[in-house]
């Protein structure tokens, strides 16, 4: 049987031109395509009551957490900075419950962009709310309008890590974020950074967690290394 990957979704929380106030749950097609290409069956998990999280986890073999809004600093005990963007407290609470449920059930987790940040905050770490003001980095961490799937930013990986196995000591990835990990949660090891020191990946082999700040789902169709990351995640089931 194909392994089943639960993909955490996003949802509209404000009226839009297309849907008005007919709110929807959704995820980008690239996540579904990357999971399918890696030989697994994607199942979308609509945002709901956190008490449902364990039931959802019981029906999947692994959990994928996707990009989206800024993670609320409430999760790590901070007030929002003026540069903090749109928060979605319902999504934060639901995904935190999914993470805790997957860890308790010993099921693999892959976090992408916001997914890395929500994993870190849920498990006891802190995040930078805005790199430009808190880190004053000289590197652009948002490549838009360059094509989503184009690798633009250099990363350095640590030895004996999955990121090192796939990308080697250095490599290039795409980048679309203004928040990032500040203090890693206990048990999470930083396994890749940008040249300015910003965390680009963390891993925890004991809890089967892989989390990256970049977007491999956008590169997976044309980039063998990004595709290999999804295969490695599924292989941990």
PDB file of C-alpha atoms in Angstrom:
ATOM      1  CA  UNK A   1       0.000   0.000   0.000  1.00  0.00           C
ATOM      2  CA  UNK A   2       1.064   3.561  -0.616  1.00  0.00           C
ATOM      3  CA  UNK A   3       1.991   5.490   2.515  1.00  0.00           C
ATOM      4  CA  UNK A   4      -0.512   8.234   3.340  1.00  0.00           C
ATOM      5  CA  UNK A   5       0.866  11.729   3.934  1.00  0.00           C
ATOM      6  CA  UNK A   6      -1.359  14.178   5.793  1.00  0.00           C
ATOM      7  CA  UNK A   7      -0.764  17.672   4.420  1.00  0.00           C
ATOM      8  CA  UNK A   8      -1.688  20.547   6.688  1.00  0.00           C
ATOM      9  CA  UNK A   9      -3.758  23.118   4.807  1.00  0.00           C
ATOM     10  CA  UNK A  10      -4.197  26.866   4.846  1.00  0.00           C
ATOM     11  CA  UNK A  11      -7.530  28.709   4.838  1.00  0.00           C
ATOM     12  CA  UNK A  12      -8.948  32.091   3.997  1.00  0.00           C
ATOM     13  CA  UNK A  13      -9.662  34.133   7.102  1.00  0.00           C
ATOM     14  CA  UNK A  14     -10.651  37.364   5.357  1.00  0.00           C
ATOM     15  CA  UNK A  15     -12.953  38.025   2.378  1.00  0.00           C
ATOM     16  CA  UNK A  16     -11.305  37.785  -1.053  1.00  0.00           C
ATOM     17  CA  UNK A  17     -12.239  39.154  -4.474  1.00  0.00           C
ATOM     18  CA  UNK A  18     -12.850  35.668  -5.842  1.00  0.00           C
ATOM     19  CA  UNK A  19     -14.533  33.913  -2.888  1.00  0.00           C
ATOM     20  CA  UNK A  20     -16.006  36.949  -1.077  1.00  0.00           C
ATOM     21  CA  UNK A  21     -16.770  35.560   2.415  1.00  0.00           C
ATOM     22  CA  UNK A  22     -17.182  31.952   1.192  1.00  0.00           C
ATOM     23  CA  UNK A  23     -14.077  30.812   3.050  1.00  0.00           C
ATOM     24  CA  UNK A  24     -12.085  27.823   1.806  1.00  0.00           C
ATOM     25  CA  UNK A  25      -9.389  25.425   2.979  1.00  0.00           C
ATOM     26  CA  UNK A  26      -6.620  24.928   0.426  1.00  0.00           C
ATOM     27  CA  UNK A  27      -3.030  24.019  -0.313  1.00  0.00           C
ATOM     28  CA  UNK A  28      -0.772  24.735  -3.279  1.00  0.00           C
ATOM     29  CA  UNK A  29      -0.684  22.013  -5.920  1.00  0.00           C
ATOM     30  CA  UNK A  30       3.113  21.675  -5.680  1.00  0.00           C
ATOM     31  CA  UNK A  31       2.895  19.987  -2.272  1.00  0.00           C
ATOM     32  CA  UNK A  32       0.455  17.410  -3.610  1.00  0.00           C
ATOM     33  CA  UNK A  33       2.505  16.849  -6.754  1.00  0.00           C
ATOM     34  CA  UNK A  34       5.789  16.386  -4.867  1.00  0.00           C
ATOM     35  CA  UNK A  35       4.272  13.863  -2.451  1.00  0.00           C
ATOM     36  CA  UNK A  36       2.599  11.963  -5.291  1.00  0.00           C
ATOM     37  CA  UNK A  37       5.794  11.878  -7.365  1.00  0.00           C
ATOM     38  CA  UNK A  38       7.630  10.429  -4.364  1.00  0.00           C
ATOM     39  CA  UNK A  39       5.221   7.471  -4.336  1.00  0.00           C
ATOM     40  CA  UNK A  40       2.880   8.443  -1.490  1.00  0.00           C
ATOM     41  CA  UNK A  41      -0.804   9.312  -1.285  1.00  0.00           C
ATOM     42  CA  UNK A  42      -1.486  12.923  -0.208  1.00  0.00           C
ATOM     43  CA  UNK A  43      -4.489  13.657   2.003  1.00  0.00           C
ATOM     44  CA  UNK A  44      -5.367  17.253   2.904  1.00  0.00           C
ATOM     45  CA  UNK A  45      -6.117  17.973   6.563  1.00  0.00           C
ATOM     46  CA  UNK A  46      -8.590  20.856   6.947  1.00  0.00           C
ATOM     47  CA  UNK A  47      -7.909  23.277   9.786  1.00  0.00           C
ATOM     48  CA  UNK A  48     -10.219  22.472  12.673  1.00  0.00           C
ATOM     49  CA  UNK A  49     -10.529  21.939  16.383  1.00  0.00           C
ATOM     50  CA  UNK A  50      -7.167  20.959  17.914  1.00  0.00           C
ATOM     51  CA  UNK A  51      -8.901  18.107  19.744  1.00  0.00           C
ATOM     52  CA  UNK A  52      -9.326  16.425  16.344  1.00  0.00           C
ATOM     53  CA  UNK A  53      -5.586  16.391  15.639  1.00  0.00           C
ATOM     54  CA  UNK A  54      -4.844  12.999  17.181  1.00  0.00           C
ATOM     55  CA  UNK A  55      -7.647  11.428  15.148  1.00  0.00           C
ATOM     56  CA  UNK A  56      -6.242  12.873  11.947  1.00  0.00           C
ATOM     57  CA  UNK A  57      -2.747  11.647  12.844  1.00  0.00           C
ATOM     58  CA  UNK A  58      -4.180   8.182  13.472  1.00  0.00           C
ATOM     59  CA  UNK A  59      -5.301   8.003   9.840  1.00  0.00           C
ATOM     60  CA  UNK A  60      -2.008   9.030   8.185  1.00  0.00           C
ATOM     61  CA  UNK A  61       1.529   7.655   8.123  1.00  0.00           C
ATOM     62  CA  UNK A  62       3.369  10.992   8.193  1.00  0.00           C
ATOM     63  CA  UNK A  63       2.712  14.723   8.441  1.00  0.00           C
ATOM     64  CA  UNK A  64       3.697  17.543   6.066  1.00  0.00           C
ATOM     65  CA  UNK A  65       3.353  21.134   7.271  1.00  0.00           C
ATOM     66  CA  UNK A  66       3.288  23.827   4.610  1.00  0.00           C
ATOM     67  CA  UNK A  67       4.069  27.515   4.190  1.00  0.00           C
ATOM     68  CA  UNK A  68       1.769  30.444   4.809  1.00  0.00           C
ATOM     69  CA  UNK A  69       1.131  33.177   7.349  1.00  0.00           C
ATOM     70  CA  UNK A  70       3.562  34.317  10.030  1.00  0.00           C
ATOM     71  CA  UNK A  71       3.608  32.105  13.122  1.00  0.00           C
ATOM     72  CA  UNK A  72       2.149  33.993  16.073  1.00  0.00           C
ATOM     73  CA  UNK A  73       4.768  35.018  18.668  1.00  0.00           C
ATOM     74  CA  UNK A  74       2.179  34.079  21.304  1.00  0.00           C
ATOM     75  CA  UNK A  75       3.501  30.534  20.904  1.00  0.00           C
ATOM     76  CA  UNK A  76       6.883  31.540  22.334  1.00  0.00           C
ATOM     77  CA  UNK A  77       5.764  34.216  24.768  1.00  0.00           C
ATOM     78  CA  UNK A  78       6.517  37.386  22.811  1.00  0.00           C
ATOM     79  CA  UNK A  79       4.460  40.398  21.805  1.00  0.00           C
ATOM     80  CA  UNK A  80       4.231  41.083  18.060  1.00  0.00           C
ATOM     81  CA  UNK A  81       6.670  43.488  16.462  1.00  0.00           C
ATOM     82  CA  UNK A  82       5.257  46.107  14.053  1.00  0.00           C
ATOM     83  CA  UNK A  83       6.773  44.046  11.199  1.00  0.00           C
ATOM     84  CA  UNK A  84       4.931  40.883  12.236  1.00  0.00           C
ATOM     85  CA  UNK A  85       2.539  39.975   9.434  1.00  0.00           C
ATOM     86  CA  UNK A  86      -0.812  38.222   9.268  1.00  0.00           C
ATOM     87  CA  UNK A  87      -1.251  35.646  12.045  1.00  0.00           C
ATOM     88  CA  UNK A  88      -3.802  32.827  12.135  1.00  0.00           C
ATOM     89  CA  UNK A  89      -4.208  31.651  15.716  1.00  0.00           C
ATOM     90  CA  UNK A  90      -6.644  28.885  14.757  1.00  0.00           C
ATOM     91  CA  UNK A  91      -4.112  27.436  12.318  1.00  0.00           C
ATOM     92  CA  UNK A  92      -1.278  27.799  14.850  1.00  0.00           C
ATOM     93  CA  UNK A  93      -3.202  25.891  17.506  1.00  0.00           C
ATOM     94  CA  UNK A  94      -4.346  23.161  15.132  1.00  0.00           C
ATOM     95  CA  UNK A  95      -0.906  22.583  13.624  1.00  0.00           C
ATOM     96  CA  UNK A  96       0.721  22.576  17.057  1.00  0.00           C
ATOM     97  CA  UNK A  97      -1.680  19.811  18.047  1.00  0.00           C
ATOM     98  CA  UNK A  98      -0.850  17.896  14.850  1.00  0.00           C
ATOM     99  CA  UNK A  99       2.868  18.162  15.642  1.00  0.00           C
ATOM    100  CA  UNK A 100       2.420  16.926  19.198  1.00  0.00           C
ATOM    101  CA  UNK A 101       0.212  14.093  17.962  1.00  0.00           C
ATOM    102  CA  UNK A 102       2.711  12.997  15.309  1.00  0.00           C
ATOM    103  CA  UNK A 103       5.605  13.089  17.791  1.00  0.00           C
ATOM    104  CA  UNK A 104       3.612  11.029  20.298  1.00  0.00           C
ATOM    105  CA  UNK A 105       2.702   8.515  17.581  1.00  0.00           C
ATOM    106  CA  UNK A 106       6.328   8.346  16.306  1.00  0.00           C
ATOM    107  CA  UNK A 107       5.281   9.423  12.825  1.00  0.00           C
ATOM    108  CA  UNK A 108       7.635  11.420  10.562  1.00  0.00           C
ATOM    109  CA  UNK A 109       7.158  15.171  10.115  1.00  0.00           C
ATOM    110  CA  UNK A 110       8.358  17.367   7.263  1.00  0.00           C
ATOM    111  CA  UNK A 111       8.077  21.117   7.830  1.00  0.00           C
ATOM    112  CA  UNK A 112       8.476  23.613   4.992  1.00  0.00           C
ATOM    113  CA  UNK A 113       9.014  27.362   5.575  1.00  0.00           C
ATOM    114  CA  UNK A 114       6.238  28.243   8.047  1.00  0.00           C
ATOM    115  CA  UNK A 115       6.220  24.510   8.790  1.00  0.00           C
ATOM    116  CA  UNK A 116       9.755  24.778  10.183  1.00  0.00           C
ATOM    117  CA  UNK A 117       8.790  27.816  12.261  1.00  0.00           C
ATOM    118  CA  UNK A 118       5.645  26.237  13.754  1.00  0.00           C
ATOM    119  CA  UNK A 119       7.555  23.045  14.614  1.00  0.00           C
ATOM    120  CA  UNK A 120      10.236  25.086  16.340  1.00  0.00           C
ATOM    121  CA  UNK A 121       7.754  27.215  18.296  1.00  0.00           C
ATOM    122  CA  UNK A 122       5.612  24.215  19.288  1.00  0.00           C
ATOM    123  CA  UNK A 123       8.570  22.236  20.609  1.00  0.00           C
ATOM    124  CA  UNK A 124       9.999  25.075  22.709  1.00  0.00           C
ATOM    125  CA  UNK A 125      12.068  27.300  20.408  1.00  0.00           C
ATOM    126  CA  UNK A 126      11.744  30.939  19.418  1.00  0.00           C
ATOM    127  CA  UNK A 127      11.588  32.654  16.041  1.00  0.00           C
ATOM    128  CA  UNK A 128      12.739  35.938  14.586  1.00  0.00           C
ATOM    129  CA  UNK A 129       9.596  37.864  13.695  1.00  0.00           C
ATOM    130  CA  UNK A 130      11.402  39.971  11.097  1.00  0.00           C
ATOM    131  CA  UNK A 131      14.910  39.303   9.776  1.00  0.00           C
ATOM    132  CA  UNK A 132      15.431  42.801   8.373  1.00  0.00           C
ATOM    133  CA  UNK A 133      15.079  44.482  11.766  1.00  0.00           C
ATOM    134  CA  UNK A 134      16.156  41.760  14.191  1.00  0.00           C
ATOM    135  CA  UNK A 135      19.103  40.310  12.282  1.00  0.00           C
ATOM    136  CA  UNK A 136      19.921  43.173   9.923  1.00  0.00           C
ATOM    137  CA  UNK A 137      21.027  40.628   7.343  1.00  0.00           C
ATOM    138  CA  UNK A 138      22.675  41.803   4.114  1.00  0.00           C
ATOM    139  CA  UNK A 139      21.117  38.869   2.239  1.00  0.00           C
ATOM    140  CA  UNK A 140      17.756  38.979   0.502  1.00  0.00           C
ATOM    141  CA  UNK A 141      15.621  36.131   1.832  1.00  0.00           C
ATOM    142  CA  UNK A 142      12.729  36.715  -0.572  1.00  0.00           C
ATOM    143  CA  UNK A 143      13.634  36.140  -4.214  1.00  0.00           C
ATOM    144  CA  UNK A 144      10.269  37.263  -5.677  1.00  0.00           C
ATOM    145  CA  UNK A 145       9.744  38.061  -8.569  1.00  0.00           C
ATOM    146  CA  UNK A 146      12.341  35.458  -9.592  1.00  0.00           C
ATOM    147  CA  UNK A 147      10.576  32.201 -10.519  1.00  0.00           C
ATOM    148  CA  UNK A 148       9.477  30.111  -7.528  1.00  0.00           C
ATOM    149  CA  UNK A 149      11.442  27.028  -8.535  1.00  0.00           C
ATOM    150  CA  UNK A 150      14.754  28.748  -9.258  1.00  0.00           C
ATOM    151  CA  UNK A 151      17.488  28.111  -6.669  1.00  0.00           C
ATOM    152  CA  UNK A 152      19.031  31.479  -5.753  1.00  0.00           C
ATOM    153  CA  UNK A 153      20.430  31.281  -2.213  1.00  0.00           C
ATOM    154  CA  UNK A 154      23.482  29.385  -1.026  1.00  0.00           C
ATOM    155  CA  UNK A 155      23.257  27.100   1.990  1.00  0.00           C
ATOM    156  CA  UNK A 156      25.942  25.388   4.047  1.00  0.00           C
ATOM    157  CA  UNK A 157      25.101  22.015   5.564  1.00  0.00           C
ATOM    158  CA  UNK A 158      26.486  20.142   8.550  1.00  0.00           C
ATOM    159  CA  UNK A 159      28.234  16.748   8.259  1.00  0.00           C
ATOM    160  CA  UNK A 160      26.264  13.554   8.876  1.00  0.00           C
ATOM    161  CA  UNK A 161      22.916  15.212   8.190  1.00  0.00           C
ATOM    162  CA  UNK A 162      20.224  14.464   5.640  1.00  0.00           C
ATOM    163  CA  UNK A 163      20.714  17.920   4.117  1.00  0.00           C
ATOM    164  CA  UNK A 164      24.427  17.194   3.695  1.00  0.00           C
ATOM    165  CA  UNK A 165      23.673  13.808   2.145  1.00  0.00           C
ATOM    166  CA  UNK A 166      21.389  15.416  -0.441  1.00  0.00           C
ATOM    167  CA  UNK A 167      22.952  18.821  -1.118  1.00  0.00           C
ATOM    168  CA  UNK A 168      26.585  18.179  -0.172  1.00  0.00           C
ATOM    169  CA  UNK A 169      28.572  20.659   1.908  1.00  0.00           C
ATOM    170  CA  UNK A 170      27.067  23.585   0.000  1.00  0.00           C
ATOM    171  CA  UNK A 171      24.230  24.021  -2.448  1.00  0.00           C
ATOM    172  CA  UNK A 172      21.551  26.376  -3.681  1.00  0.00           C
ATOM    173  CA  UNK A 173      17.871  26.605  -2.742  1.00  0.00           C
ATOM    174  CA  UNK A 174      15.001  29.025  -3.260  1.00  0.00           C
ATOM    175  CA  UNK A 175      13.921  31.527  -0.605  1.00  0.00           C
ATOM    176  CA  UNK A 176      10.644  33.283   0.324  1.00  0.00           C
ATOM    177  CA  UNK A 177      10.487  34.407   3.963  1.00  0.00           C
ATOM    178  CA  UNK A 178      11.032  37.229   6.427  1.00  0.00           C
ATOM    179  CA  UNK A 179      10.778  35.151   9.620  1.00  0.00           C
ATOM    180  CA  UNK A 180      13.169  32.398  10.720  1.00  0.00           C
ATOM    181  CA  UNK A 181      14.332  30.316  13.670  1.00  0.00           C
ATOM    182  CA  UNK A 182      16.035  32.314  16.423  1.00  0.00           C
ATOM    183  CA  UNK A 183      16.568  29.723  19.179  1.00  0.00           C
ATOM    184  CA  UNK A 184      16.195  26.069  18.117  1.00  0.00           C
ATOM    185  CA  UNK A 185      13.853  23.973  20.225  1.00  0.00           C
ATOM    186  CA  UNK A 186      15.429  21.302  22.452  1.00  0.00           C
ATOM    187  CA  UNK A 187      16.278  18.219  20.406  1.00  0.00           C
ATOM    188  CA  UNK A 188      16.283  19.998  17.048  1.00  0.00           C
ATOM    189  CA  UNK A 189      19.719  20.262  15.426  1.00  0.00           C
ATOM    190  CA  UNK A 190      20.505  22.967  12.885  1.00  0.00           C
ATOM    191  CA  UNK A 191      21.737  21.165   9.757  1.00  0.00           C
ATOM    192  CA  UNK A 192      21.867  23.992   7.209  1.00  0.00           C
ATOM    193  CA  UNK A 193      22.326  27.754   7.305  1.00  0.00           C
ATOM    194  CA  UNK A 194      22.506  30.605   4.826  1.00  0.00           C
ATOM    195  CA  UNK A 195      25.787  32.499   4.585  1.00  0.00           C
ATOM    196  CA  UNK A 196      24.467  35.069   7.078  1.00  0.00           C
ATOM    197  CA  UNK A 197      23.821  32.349   9.652  1.00  0.00           C
ATOM    198  CA  UNK A 198      20.044  32.227   9.223  1.00  0.00           C
ATOM    199  CA  UNK A 199      18.731  28.703   9.864  1.00  0.00           C
ATOM    200  CA  UNK A 200      17.759  26.916   6.648  1.00  0.00           C
ATOM    201  CA  UNK A 201      17.153  23.406   8.007  1.00  0.00           C
ATOM    202  CA  UNK A 202      16.797  21.460  11.254  1.00  0.00           C
ATOM    203  CA  UNK A 203      16.557  17.756  11.922  1.00  0.00           C
ATOM    204  CA  UNK A 204      15.788  15.350  14.754  1.00  0.00           C
ATOM    205  CA  UNK A 205      16.383  11.729  13.800  1.00  0.00           C
ATOM    206  CA  UNK A 206      14.900  10.401  17.049  1.00  0.00           C
ATOM    207  CA  UNK A 207      11.550  12.102  16.436  1.00  0.00           C
ATOM    208  CA  UNK A 208      11.825  11.693  12.625  1.00  0.00           C
ATOM    209  CA  UNK A 209      11.608  15.445  12.018  1.00  0.00           C
ATOM    210  CA  UNK A 210      12.973  17.186   8.917  1.00  0.00           C
ATOM    211  CA  UNK A 211      12.293  20.904   8.579  1.00  0.00           C
ATOM    212  CA  UNK A 212      13.532  23.360   5.965  1.00  0.00           C
ATOM    213  CA  UNK A 213      13.121  27.111   5.535  1.00  0.00           C
ATOM    214  CA  UNK A 214      13.156  26.944   1.738  1.00  0.00           C
ATOM    215  CA  UNK A 215      10.509  25.498  -0.601  1.00  0.00           C
ATOM    216  CA  UNK A 216      11.516  22.104  -2.082  1.00  0.00           C
ATOM    217  CA  UNK A 217       7.968  21.514  -3.341  1.00  0.00           C
ATOM    218  CA  UNK A 218       8.460  24.400  -5.792  1.00  0.00           C
ATOM    219  CA  UNK A 219      11.710  22.884  -7.077  1.00  0.00           C
ATOM    220  CA  UNK A 220      10.870  19.169  -6.970  1.00  0.00           C
ATOM    221  CA  UNK A 221       9.656  18.841 -10.568  1.00  0.00           C
ATOM    222  CA  UNK A 222      12.965  20.036 -12.051  1.00  0.00           C
ATOM    223  CA  UNK A 223      15.480  19.679  -9.201  1.00  0.00           C
ATOM    224  CA  UNK A 224      16.531  16.103  -8.294  1.00  0.00           C
ATOM    225  CA  UNK A 225      17.841  17.195  -4.887  1.00  0.00           C
ATOM    226  CA  UNK A 226      14.496  18.700  -3.890  1.00  0.00           C
ATOM    227  CA  UNK A 227      12.700  15.559  -5.108  1.00  0.00           C
ATOM    228  CA  UNK A 228      15.113  13.422  -3.089  1.00  0.00           C
ATOM    229  CA  UNK A 229      14.162  15.303   0.083  1.00  0.00           C
ATOM    230  CA  UNK A 230      10.550  14.152  -0.298  1.00  0.00           C
ATOM    231  CA  UNK A 231      11.694  10.590  -0.990  1.00  0.00           C
ATOM    232  CA  UNK A 232      13.872  10.636   2.124  1.00  0.00           C
ATOM    233  CA  UNK A 233      10.981  11.928   4.217  1.00  0.00           C
ATOM    234  CA  UNK A 234       8.679   9.158   3.016  1.00  0.00           C
ATOM    235  CA  UNK A 235      11.404   6.579   3.555  1.00  0.00           C
ATOM    236  CA  UNK A 236      11.311   7.385   7.284  1.00  0.00           C
ATOM    237  CA  UNK A 237       7.816   5.910   7.587  1.00  0.00           C
TER     238      UNK A 237
END
